[in-house]
PDB file of C-alpha atoms in Angstrom:
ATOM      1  CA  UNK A 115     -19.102   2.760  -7.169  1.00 93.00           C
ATOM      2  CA  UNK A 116     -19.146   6.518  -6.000  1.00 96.00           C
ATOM      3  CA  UNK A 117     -17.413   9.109  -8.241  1.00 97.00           C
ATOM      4  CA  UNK A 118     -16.601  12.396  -6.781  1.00 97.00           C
ATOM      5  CA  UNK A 119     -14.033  15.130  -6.984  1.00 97.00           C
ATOM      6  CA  UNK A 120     -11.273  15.247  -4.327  1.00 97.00           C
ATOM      7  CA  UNK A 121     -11.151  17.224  -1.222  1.00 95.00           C
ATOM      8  CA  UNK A 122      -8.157  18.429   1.365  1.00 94.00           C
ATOM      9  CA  UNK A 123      -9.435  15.184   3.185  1.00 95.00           C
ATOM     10  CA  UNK A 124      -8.757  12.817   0.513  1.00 97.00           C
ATOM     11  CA  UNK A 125      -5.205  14.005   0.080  1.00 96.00           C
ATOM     12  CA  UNK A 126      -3.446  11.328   2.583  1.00 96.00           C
ATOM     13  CA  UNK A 127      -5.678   9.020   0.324  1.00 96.00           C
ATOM     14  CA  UNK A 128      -4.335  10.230  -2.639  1.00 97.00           C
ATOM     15  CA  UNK A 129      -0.767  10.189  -1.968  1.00 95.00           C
ATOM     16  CA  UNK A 130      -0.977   6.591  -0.700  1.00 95.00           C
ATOM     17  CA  UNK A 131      -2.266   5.941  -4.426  1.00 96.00           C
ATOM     18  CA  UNK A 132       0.591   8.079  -5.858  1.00 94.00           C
ATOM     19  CA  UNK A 133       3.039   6.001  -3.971  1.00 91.00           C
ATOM     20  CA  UNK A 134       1.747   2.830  -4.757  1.00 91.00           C
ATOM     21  CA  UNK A 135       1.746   3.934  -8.721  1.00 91.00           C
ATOM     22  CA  UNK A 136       5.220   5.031  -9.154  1.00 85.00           C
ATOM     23  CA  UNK A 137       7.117   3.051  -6.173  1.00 78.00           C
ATOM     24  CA  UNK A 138       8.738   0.910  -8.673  1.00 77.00           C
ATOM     25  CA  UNK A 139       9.711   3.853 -11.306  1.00 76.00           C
ATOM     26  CA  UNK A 140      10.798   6.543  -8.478  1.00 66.00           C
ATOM     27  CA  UNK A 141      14.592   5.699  -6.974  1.00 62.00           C
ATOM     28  CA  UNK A 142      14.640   6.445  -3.184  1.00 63.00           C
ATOM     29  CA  UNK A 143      10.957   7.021  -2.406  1.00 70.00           C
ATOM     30  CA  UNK A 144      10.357   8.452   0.779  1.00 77.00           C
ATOM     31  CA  UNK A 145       7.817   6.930   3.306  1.00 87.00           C
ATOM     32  CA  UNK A 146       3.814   7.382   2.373  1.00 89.00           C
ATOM     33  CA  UNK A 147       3.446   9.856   5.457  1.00 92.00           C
ATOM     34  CA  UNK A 148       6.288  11.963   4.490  1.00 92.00           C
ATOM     35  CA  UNK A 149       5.109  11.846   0.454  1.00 91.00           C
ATOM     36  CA  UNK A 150       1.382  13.121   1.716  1.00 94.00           C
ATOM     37  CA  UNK A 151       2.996  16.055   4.035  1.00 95.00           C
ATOM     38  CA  UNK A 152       4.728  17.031   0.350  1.00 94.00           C
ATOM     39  CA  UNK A 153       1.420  16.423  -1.348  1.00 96.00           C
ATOM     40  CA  UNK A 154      -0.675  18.713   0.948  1.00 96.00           C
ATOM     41  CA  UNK A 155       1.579  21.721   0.308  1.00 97.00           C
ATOM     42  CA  UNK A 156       1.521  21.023  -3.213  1.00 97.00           C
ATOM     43  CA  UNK A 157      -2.233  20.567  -3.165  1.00 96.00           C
ATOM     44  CA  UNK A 158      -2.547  24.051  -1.537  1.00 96.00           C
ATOM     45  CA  UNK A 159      -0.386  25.914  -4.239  1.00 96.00           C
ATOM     46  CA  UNK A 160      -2.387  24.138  -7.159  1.00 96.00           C
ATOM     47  CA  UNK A 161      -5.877  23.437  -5.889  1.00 93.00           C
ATOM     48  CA  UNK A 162      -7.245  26.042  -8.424  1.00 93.00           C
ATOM     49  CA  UNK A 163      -5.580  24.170 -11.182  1.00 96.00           C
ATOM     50  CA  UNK A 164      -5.574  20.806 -10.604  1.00 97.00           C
ATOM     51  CA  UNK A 165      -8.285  18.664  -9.959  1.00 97.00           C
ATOM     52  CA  UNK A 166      -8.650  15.040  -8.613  1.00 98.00           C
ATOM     53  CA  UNK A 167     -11.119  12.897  -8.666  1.00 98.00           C
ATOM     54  CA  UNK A 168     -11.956   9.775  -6.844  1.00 98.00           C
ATOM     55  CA  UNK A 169     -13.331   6.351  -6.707  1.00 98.00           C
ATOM     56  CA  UNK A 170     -14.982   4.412  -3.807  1.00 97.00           C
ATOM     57  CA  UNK A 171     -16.470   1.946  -3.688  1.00 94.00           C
ATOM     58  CA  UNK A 172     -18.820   0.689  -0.396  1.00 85.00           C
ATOM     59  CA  UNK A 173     -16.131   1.555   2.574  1.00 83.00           C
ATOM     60  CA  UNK A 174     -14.539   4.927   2.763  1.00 88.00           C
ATOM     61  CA  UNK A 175     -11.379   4.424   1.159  1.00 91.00           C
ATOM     62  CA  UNK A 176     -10.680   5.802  -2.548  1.00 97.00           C
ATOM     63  CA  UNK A 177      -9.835   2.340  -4.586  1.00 97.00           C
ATOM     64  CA  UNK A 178      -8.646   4.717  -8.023  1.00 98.00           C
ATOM     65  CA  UNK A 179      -8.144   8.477  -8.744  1.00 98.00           C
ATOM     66  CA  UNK A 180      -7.923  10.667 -11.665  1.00 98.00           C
ATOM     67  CA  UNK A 181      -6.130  14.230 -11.994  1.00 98.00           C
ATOM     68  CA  UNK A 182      -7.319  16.920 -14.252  1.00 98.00           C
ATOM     69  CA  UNK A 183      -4.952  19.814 -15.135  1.00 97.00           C
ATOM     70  CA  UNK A 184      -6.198  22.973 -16.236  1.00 97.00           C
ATOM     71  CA  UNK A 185      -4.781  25.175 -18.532  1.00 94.00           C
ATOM     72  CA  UNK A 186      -4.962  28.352 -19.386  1.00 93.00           C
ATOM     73  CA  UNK A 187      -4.253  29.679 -23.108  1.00 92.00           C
ATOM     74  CA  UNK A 188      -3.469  32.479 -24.380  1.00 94.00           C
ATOM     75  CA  UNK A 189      -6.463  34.240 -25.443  1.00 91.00           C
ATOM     76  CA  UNK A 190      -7.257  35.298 -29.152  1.00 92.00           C
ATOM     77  CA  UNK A 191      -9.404  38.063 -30.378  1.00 93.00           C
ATOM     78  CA  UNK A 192     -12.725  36.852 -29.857  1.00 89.00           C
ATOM     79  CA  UNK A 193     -11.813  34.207 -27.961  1.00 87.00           C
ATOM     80  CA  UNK A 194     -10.318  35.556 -24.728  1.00 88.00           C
ATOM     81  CA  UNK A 195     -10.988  32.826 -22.368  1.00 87.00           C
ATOM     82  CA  UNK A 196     -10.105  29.715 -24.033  1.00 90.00           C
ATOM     83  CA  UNK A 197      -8.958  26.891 -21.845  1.00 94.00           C
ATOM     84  CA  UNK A 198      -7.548  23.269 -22.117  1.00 96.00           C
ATOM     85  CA  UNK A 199      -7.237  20.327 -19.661  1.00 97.00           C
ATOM     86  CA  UNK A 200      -5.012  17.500 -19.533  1.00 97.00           C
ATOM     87  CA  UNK A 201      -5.972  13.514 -17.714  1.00 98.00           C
ATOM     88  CA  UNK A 202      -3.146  12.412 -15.184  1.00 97.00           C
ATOM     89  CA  UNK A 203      -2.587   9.888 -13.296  1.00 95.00           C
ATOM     90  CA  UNK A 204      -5.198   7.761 -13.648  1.00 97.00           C
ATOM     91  CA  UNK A 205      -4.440   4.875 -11.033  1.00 96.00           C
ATOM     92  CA  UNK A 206      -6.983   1.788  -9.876  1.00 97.00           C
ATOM     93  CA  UNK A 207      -5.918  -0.413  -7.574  1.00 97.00           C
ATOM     94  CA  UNK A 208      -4.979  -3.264  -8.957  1.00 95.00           C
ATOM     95  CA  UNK A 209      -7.696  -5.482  -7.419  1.00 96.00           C
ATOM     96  CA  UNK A 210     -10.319  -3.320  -8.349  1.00 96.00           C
ATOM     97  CA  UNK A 211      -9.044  -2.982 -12.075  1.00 95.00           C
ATOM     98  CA  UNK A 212     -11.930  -4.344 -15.052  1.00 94.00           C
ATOM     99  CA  UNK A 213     -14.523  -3.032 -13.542  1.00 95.00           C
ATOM    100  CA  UNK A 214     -14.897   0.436 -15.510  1.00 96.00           C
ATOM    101  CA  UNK A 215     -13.620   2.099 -12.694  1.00 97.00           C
ATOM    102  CA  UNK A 216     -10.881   4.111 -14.817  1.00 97.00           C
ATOM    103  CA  UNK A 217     -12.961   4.842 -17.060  1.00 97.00           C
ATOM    104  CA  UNK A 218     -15.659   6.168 -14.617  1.00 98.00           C
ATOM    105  CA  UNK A 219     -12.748   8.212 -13.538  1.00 98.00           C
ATOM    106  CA  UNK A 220     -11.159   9.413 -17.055  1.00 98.00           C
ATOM    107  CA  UNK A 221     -15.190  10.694 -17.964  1.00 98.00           C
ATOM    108  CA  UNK A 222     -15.829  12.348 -14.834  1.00 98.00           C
ATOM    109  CA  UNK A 223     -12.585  14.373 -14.830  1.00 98.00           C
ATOM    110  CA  UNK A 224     -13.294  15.175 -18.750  1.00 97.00           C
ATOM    111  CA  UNK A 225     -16.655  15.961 -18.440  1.00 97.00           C
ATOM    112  CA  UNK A 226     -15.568  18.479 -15.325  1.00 97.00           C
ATOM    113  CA  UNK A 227     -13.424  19.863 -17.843  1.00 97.00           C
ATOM    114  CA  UNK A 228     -15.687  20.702 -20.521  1.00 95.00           C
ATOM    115  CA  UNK A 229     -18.300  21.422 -18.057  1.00 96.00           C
ATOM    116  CA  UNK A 230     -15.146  25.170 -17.183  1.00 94.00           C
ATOM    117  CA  UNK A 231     -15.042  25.520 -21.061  1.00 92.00           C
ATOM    118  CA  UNK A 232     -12.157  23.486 -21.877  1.00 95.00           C
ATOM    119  CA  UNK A 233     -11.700  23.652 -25.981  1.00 89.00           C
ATOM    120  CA  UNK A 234     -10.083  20.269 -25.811  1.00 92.00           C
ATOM    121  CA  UNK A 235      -9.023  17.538 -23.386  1.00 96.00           C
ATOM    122  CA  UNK A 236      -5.119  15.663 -23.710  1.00 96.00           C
ATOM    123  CA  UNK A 237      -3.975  12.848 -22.381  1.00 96.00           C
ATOM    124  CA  UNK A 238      -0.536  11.188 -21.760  1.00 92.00           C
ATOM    125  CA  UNK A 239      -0.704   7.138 -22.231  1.00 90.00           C
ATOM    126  CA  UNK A 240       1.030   4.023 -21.257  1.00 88.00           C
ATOM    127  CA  UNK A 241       0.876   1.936 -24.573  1.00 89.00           C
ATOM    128  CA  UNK A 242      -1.221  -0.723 -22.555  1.00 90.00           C
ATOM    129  CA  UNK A 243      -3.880   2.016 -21.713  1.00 92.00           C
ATOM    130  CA  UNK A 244      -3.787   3.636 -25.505  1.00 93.00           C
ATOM    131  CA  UNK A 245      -7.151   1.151 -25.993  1.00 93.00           C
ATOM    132  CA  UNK A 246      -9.402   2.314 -22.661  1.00 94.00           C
ATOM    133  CA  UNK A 247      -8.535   6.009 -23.615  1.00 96.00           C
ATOM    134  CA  UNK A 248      -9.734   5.131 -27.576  1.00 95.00           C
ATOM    135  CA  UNK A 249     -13.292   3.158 -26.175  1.00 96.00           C
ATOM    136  CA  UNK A 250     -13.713   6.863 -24.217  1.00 96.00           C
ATOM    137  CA  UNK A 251     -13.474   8.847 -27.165  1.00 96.00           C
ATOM    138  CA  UNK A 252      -9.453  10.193 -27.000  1.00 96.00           C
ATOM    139  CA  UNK A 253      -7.940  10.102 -30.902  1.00 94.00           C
ATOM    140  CA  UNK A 254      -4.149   9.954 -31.816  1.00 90.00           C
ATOM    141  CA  UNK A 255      -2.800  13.594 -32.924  1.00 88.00           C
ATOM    142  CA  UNK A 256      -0.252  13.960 -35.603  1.00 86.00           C
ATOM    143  CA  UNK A 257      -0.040  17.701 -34.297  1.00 87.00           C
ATOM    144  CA  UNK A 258       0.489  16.958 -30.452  1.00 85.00           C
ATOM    145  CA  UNK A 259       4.000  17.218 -30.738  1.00 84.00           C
ATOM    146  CA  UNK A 260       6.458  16.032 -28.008  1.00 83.00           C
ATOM    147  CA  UNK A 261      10.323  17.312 -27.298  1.00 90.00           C
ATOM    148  CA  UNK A 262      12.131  14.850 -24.928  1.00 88.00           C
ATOM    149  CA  UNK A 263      14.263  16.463 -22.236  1.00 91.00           C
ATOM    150  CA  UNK A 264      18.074  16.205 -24.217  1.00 85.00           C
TER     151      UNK A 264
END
């Protein structure tokens, strides 16, 4: 398995791994070639603050992906660059899933994180996944709050 961070190449890749994730959540998808065209123009606005990474294994194509989202805080005194990421959408293909590829994913794209100075690394978790993200290190906050759109 080969871990490595995205690149405008990968993006097609990427958005065929998108689609596949959510095709069953998202009411009228469009086609995978018209979701990547949307995905490249969104990759160009935020390729300085969110960052993908990739899994292959021995043929070219990416079998699972992890997104990293940088964010900037607000700075304090003595503390003016301060910096936090947040894990999304982790996805493996399904065939490929139990062999530590998500997690090989989920620690390169925290590790990247820390590696800019993030002060602390989030993630948002399917209940079945709450147990992978606890073996990597991830804790339950009682002070992450969360508002649900009304």
């Amino acid at each position: 398995m080969r871990i490595s961070q995205a690149n405008a190449d990968d993006i097609a890749e990427l958005a065929r791994l998108l689609w596949l994730d959510t095709r069953n959540e998202e009411p009228a998808q469009r086609s995978v070639d018209a979701f990547a065209a949307e995905l490249a123009q969104w990759w160009s606005a935020h390729q300085d603050s969110h960052l993908a990474f990739v899994a292959r294994l021995l043929r070219p194509e990416i079998v699972g992906m992890a997104w990293v989202a940088l964010v900037p805080r607000v700075p304090r005194p003595g503390a003016t660059s301060r910096l936090s990421a947040d894990v999304q959408s982790v996805f493996v293909m399904p065939e490929q899933r139990g062999r530590g590829i998500g997690s090989a994913l989920v620690e390169a794209a925290s590790a990247h994180a820390a590696h800019l100075g993030s002060l602390r690394v989030t993630v948002h978790s399917g209940r079945k996944a709450v147990p992978v993200y606890e073996r990597l290190g991830f804790e339950s906050s009682r002070r992450l709050l969360l508002r649900p759109p009304d």
